Amino acid sequence: DAGVIQSPRHEVTEMGQEVTLRCKPISGHDYLFWYRQTMMRGLELLIYFNNNVPIDDSGMPEDRFSAKMPNASFSTLKIQPSEPRDSAVYFCASSLMGVVRETQYFGPGTRLLVL
Amino acid sequence: AQTVTQSQPEMSVQEAETVTLSCTYDTSESDYYLFWYKQPPSRQMILVIRQEAYKQQNATENRFSVNFQKAAKSFSLKISDSQLGDAAMYFCAYRSATSGGSNYKLTFGKGTLLTVNP
């Protein structure tokens, strides 16, 4: 089974541009998470979904960030407009709750650089 | 709120030797999960090992084992017979076992960078 798939793997953009990050969770998983990793703040949760419904978006830094999950196999994280301080690695993870391991499996991440 | 502390920013070990990475956490909950994730230079987050708080037996996965001390809120990772491929950043993480709200999120420590010397 393929793991969590993220695209693009690297993104370089200029301040003010719109950025869209994409994620395909592991088939059958019912939870999807978006994390951000920076040197200053480490790994932090931005938002997570259960059965395509956003459950907790308290980690979304501000209105410039939005996330959607239109179906069970696809999610996007959008930044508009982007700023240099958004430069980070963005991870998507998925899990299947209620089973023994309840582990979150991470995608390879998207490294974003905003100039 | 739960917090996870990794007090060793960097560690090094000789190939084939054993190393222990420390992790402590703070929580008022009695049921939770603890994880160790490995992040090599590729930046992929890879699950190393998992422990359920209600289990007294320490988890093991091949050369990786944990020392889970619930009363002390300590969760250390032991790597035996270290290999060059074990070189990575290691993150300790906590997740509540309570359902609902933000309880499903992982709370991570700052990480420990492990170097393996040949």
Coordinates of C-alpha atoms in Angstrom, one line a residue:
Chain A
D1 CA 0.0 0.0 0.0
A2 CA 1.3 3.4 -0.8
G3 CA 2.0 5.7 2.1
V4 CA 0.9 9.3 2.5
I5 CA 1.6 11.2 -0.7
Q6 CA 2.4 14.9 -0.7
S7 CA 3.0 17.3 -3.6
P8 CA 4.9 19.3 -4.4
R9 CA 8.0 18.1 -2.5
H10 CA 9.6 21.5 -2.8
E11 CA 8.1 24.9 -3.5
V12 CA 9.8 28.2 -3.9
T13 CA 7.6 31.3 -4.3
E14 CA 7.7 35.0 -3.8
M15 CA 6.0 36.9 -1.0
G16 CA 2.4 37.6 -1.8
Q17 CA 1.9 34.6 -4.0
E18 CA -0.7 31.9 -3.4
V19 CA 0.7 28.5 -2.4
T20 CA -1.3 25.3 -2.5
L21 CA 0.0 22.1 -0.8
R22 CA -1.6 18.8 -1.6
C23 CA -2.0 15.5 0.3
K24 CA -3.3 12.1 -0.4
P25 CA -3.8 10.0 2.8
I26 CA -3.4 6.3 3.1
S27 CA -6.5 4.6 1.7
G28 CA -9.1 3.8 4.3
H29 CA -7.7 6.2 6.9
D30 CA -10.3 8.4 8.6
Y31 CA -8.1 11.1 10.1
L32 CA -5.9 13.5 8.3
F33 CA -3.5 16.0 10.0
W34 CA -1.4 18.9 8.7
Y35 CA 1.7 19.8 10.7
R36 CA 4.3 22.4 10.2
Q37 CA 8.0 22.1 11.2
T38 CA 10.2 25.1 11.8
M39 CA 13.5 25.5 13.6
M40 CA 12.0 28.0 16.0
R41 CA 8.7 26.2 16.9
G42 CA 9.5 22.6 16.1
L43 CA 6.6 20.4 14.9
E44 CA 3.2 21.8 15.5
L45 CA -0.3 20.8 14.5
L46 CA -2.1 23.2 12.2
I47 CA -5.4 21.4 11.6
Y48 CA -6.9 18.0 11.5
F49 CA -9.9 16.3 9.8
N50 CA -12.1 13.3 10.7
N51 CA -14.1 11.8 7.8
N52 CA -13.4 15.0 5.7
V53 CA -14.7 17.3 8.4
P54 CA -12.4 19.8 10.1
I55 CA -12.3 19.0 13.8
D56 CA -9.6 21.3 15.3
D57 CA -8.1 24.2 13.4
S58 CA -6.8 26.1 16.5
G59 CA -3.3 25.7 15.2
M60 CA -3.9 27.6 12.0
P61 CA -1.7 30.7 12.4
E62 CA -4.0 33.2 10.8
D63 CA -6.6 33.8 8.1
R64 CA -4.1 33.5 5.4
F65 CA -4.1 29.8 5.9
S66 CA -7.0 27.6 4.9
A67 CA -7.4 23.8 4.5
K68 CA -10.0 21.7 2.8
M69 CA -10.7 18.0 2.4
P70 CA -13.3 17.6 -0.4
N71 CA -13.1 13.8 -0.2
A72 CA -11.5 11.0 1.7
S73 CA -8.5 10.8 -0.6
F74 CA -7.5 14.4 -1.0
S75 CA -6.7 17.5 1.1
T76 CA -5.2 20.9 0.4
L77 CA -3.5 23.5 2.6
K78 CA -3.5 26.9 1.0
I79 CA -1.6 30.0 2.0
Q80 CA -2.7 33.3 0.5
P81 CA -0.9 35.6 0.5
S82 CA 2.3 33.9 1.4
E83 CA 5.0 35.6 3.6
P84 CA 8.7 34.8 4.3
R85 CA 7.8 33.6 7.8
D86 CA 5.7 30.8 6.3
S87 CA 8.9 29.1 5.1
A88 CA 8.9 25.7 6.7
V89 CA 8.4 22.0 6.0
Y90 CA 4.7 21.1 5.9
F91 CA 3.7 17.5 6.7
C92 CA 0.5 15.7 6.1
A93 CA -0.2 12.6 8.2
S94 CA -3.1 10.1 8.3
S95 CA -4.3 7.5 10.7
L96 CA -7.1 5.0 11.4
M97 CA -8.4 5.5 14.9
G98 CA -10.0 2.8 16.9
V99 CA -7.6 0.1 15.8
V100 CA -4.8 -1.2 17.9
R101 CA -2.0 1.0 16.7
E102 CA -3.7 4.3 16.2
T103 CA -0.5 5.6 14.7
Q104 CA -0.1 8.7 12.6
Y105 CA 1.8 8.0 9.4
F106 CA 3.5 10.9 7.8
G107 CA 4.1 11.9 4.2
P108 CA 7.5 13.0 3.0
G109 CA 6.7 16.7 3.6
T110 CA 6.7 19.8 1.4
R111 CA 9.6 22.2 1.9
L112 CA 8.3 25.7 1.3
L113 CA 10.5 28.7 0.8
V114 CA 8.9 32.1 0.5
L115 CA 11.3 34.8 -0.8
Chain B
A1 CA -1.7 21.3 28.2
Q2 CA 0.7 18.5 27.7
T3 CA 4.4 19.2 27.2
V4 CA 7.2 16.9 26.0
T5 CA 10.8 17.6 26.8
Q6 CA 13.9 16.2 25.2
S7 CA 16.8 17.4 27.3
Q8 CA 19.6 16.2 24.9
P9 CA 19.8 18.3 21.8
E10 CA 22.6 16.1 20.4
M11 CA 24.0 12.7 21.2
S12 CA 26.7 10.6 19.6
V13 CA 27.4 6.8 19.6
Q14 CA 30.0 4.5 18.2
E15 CA 28.7 2.0 15.6
A16 CA 27.6 -1.3 17.3
E17 CA 27.3 0.3 20.7
T18 CA 24.2 1.2 22.7
V19 CA 22.7 4.7 23.2
T20 CA 19.8 5.9 25.2
L21 CA 17.8 9.0 24.3
S22 CA 15.8 10.7 27.1
C23 CA 12.2 12.1 27.0
T24 CA 10.0 13.4 29.8
Y25 CA 6.5 14.6 29.5
D26 CA 3.9 16.4 31.6
T27 CA 0.3 15.4 31.7
S28 CA -2.6 15.1 34.1
E29 CA -4.1 12.3 32.1
S30 CA -3.9 8.6 33.0
D31 CA -4.3 7.1 29.6
Y32 CA -2.3 8.2 26.6
Y33 CA 0.1 7.0 23.9
L34 CA 3.8 7.8 23.5
F35 CA 5.8 7.6 20.3
W36 CA 9.4 7.9 19.0
Y37 CA 9.7 9.1 15.5
K38 CA 12.9 9.2 13.5
Q39 CA 13.7 11.9 11.0
P40 CA 16.7 11.2 8.7
P41 CA 18.2 13.9 6.4
S42 CA 15.4 13.1 3.9
R43 CA 13.1 14.7 6.4
Q44 CA 10.6 11.8 6.3
M45 CA 9.0 11.2 9.7
I46 CA 9.3 7.5 10.4
L47 CA 7.6 5.8 13.4
V48 CA 10.2 3.9 15.4
I49 CA 8.2 2.6 18.4
R50 CA 4.9 3.1 20.2
Q51 CA 3.8 2.6 23.9
E52 CA 0.4 2.6 25.4
A53 CA 0.3 4.1 28.9
Y54 CA -1.9 1.4 30.2
K55 CA 0.6 -1.3 29.4
Q56 CA 3.3 -1.9 32.0
Q57 CA 5.4 -3.9 29.6
N58 CA 8.0 -1.9 27.7
A59 CA 7.6 -1.9 23.9
T60 CA 10.4 -3.3 21.8
E61 CA 11.0 -3.3 18.0
N62 CA 14.1 -5.2 17.0
R63 CA 17.1 -3.1 18.1
F64 CA 14.8 -0.4 19.6
S65 CA 13.3 -0.6 23.0
V66 CA 11.8 1.9 25.5
N67 CA 12.0 2.3 29.2
F68 CA 8.6 3.6 30.2
Q69 CA 8.3 4.9 33.7
K70 CA 4.8 6.2 34.1
A71 CA 5.1 7.6 37.7
A72 CA 8.2 9.5 36.7
K73 CA 6.6 10.5 33.3
S74 CA 9.7 9.3 31.5
F75 CA 10.0 7.6 28.2
S76 CA 13.5 6.8 27.0
L77 CA 14.5 5.1 23.8
K78 CA 17.4 2.6 23.7
I79 CA 19.1 1.8 20.5
S80 CA 21.2 -1.4 20.6
D81 CA 23.9 -2.3 18.1
S82 CA 23.8 1.1 16.6
Q83 CA 24.1 1.3 12.8
L84 CA 25.1 4.2 10.5
G85 CA 21.6 4.3 9.2
D86 CA 20.3 5.1 12.7
A87 CA 21.8 8.6 12.4
A88 CA 18.9 11.0 12.4
M89 CA 16.8 13.4 14.5
Y90 CA 14.7 11.6 17.0
F91 CA 11.4 13.0 18.3
C92 CA 9.4 11.9 21.3
A93 CA 5.7 12.5 20.9
Y94 CA 2.6 12.3 23.1
R95 CA -1.0 11.7 22.2
S96 CA -4.0 11.7 24.5
A97 CA -6.2 8.6 24.6
T98 CA -9.2 10.7 25.3
S99 CA -11.5 11.1 22.3
G100 CA -12.7 14.3 20.9
G101 CA -11.5 17.9 20.4
S102 CA -7.8 18.4 19.9
N103 CA -6.9 15.2 21.7
Y104 CA -5.8 13.4 18.6
K105 CA -2.9 15.7 17.9
L106 CA 0.6 14.7 18.5
T107 CA 2.6 16.9 20.8
F108 CA 6.3 16.7 20.0
G109 CA 9.5 17.4 21.8
K110 CA 12.2 19.5 20.2
G111 CA 14.2 16.5 19.1
T112 CA 17.6 14.9 19.7
L113 CA 20.1 14.7 16.9
L114 CA 21.9 11.4 16.9
T115 CA 25.3 10.9 15.2
V116 CA 26.6 7.5 14.7
N117 CA 30.4 7.3 14.4
P118 CA 32.0 4.5 12.3

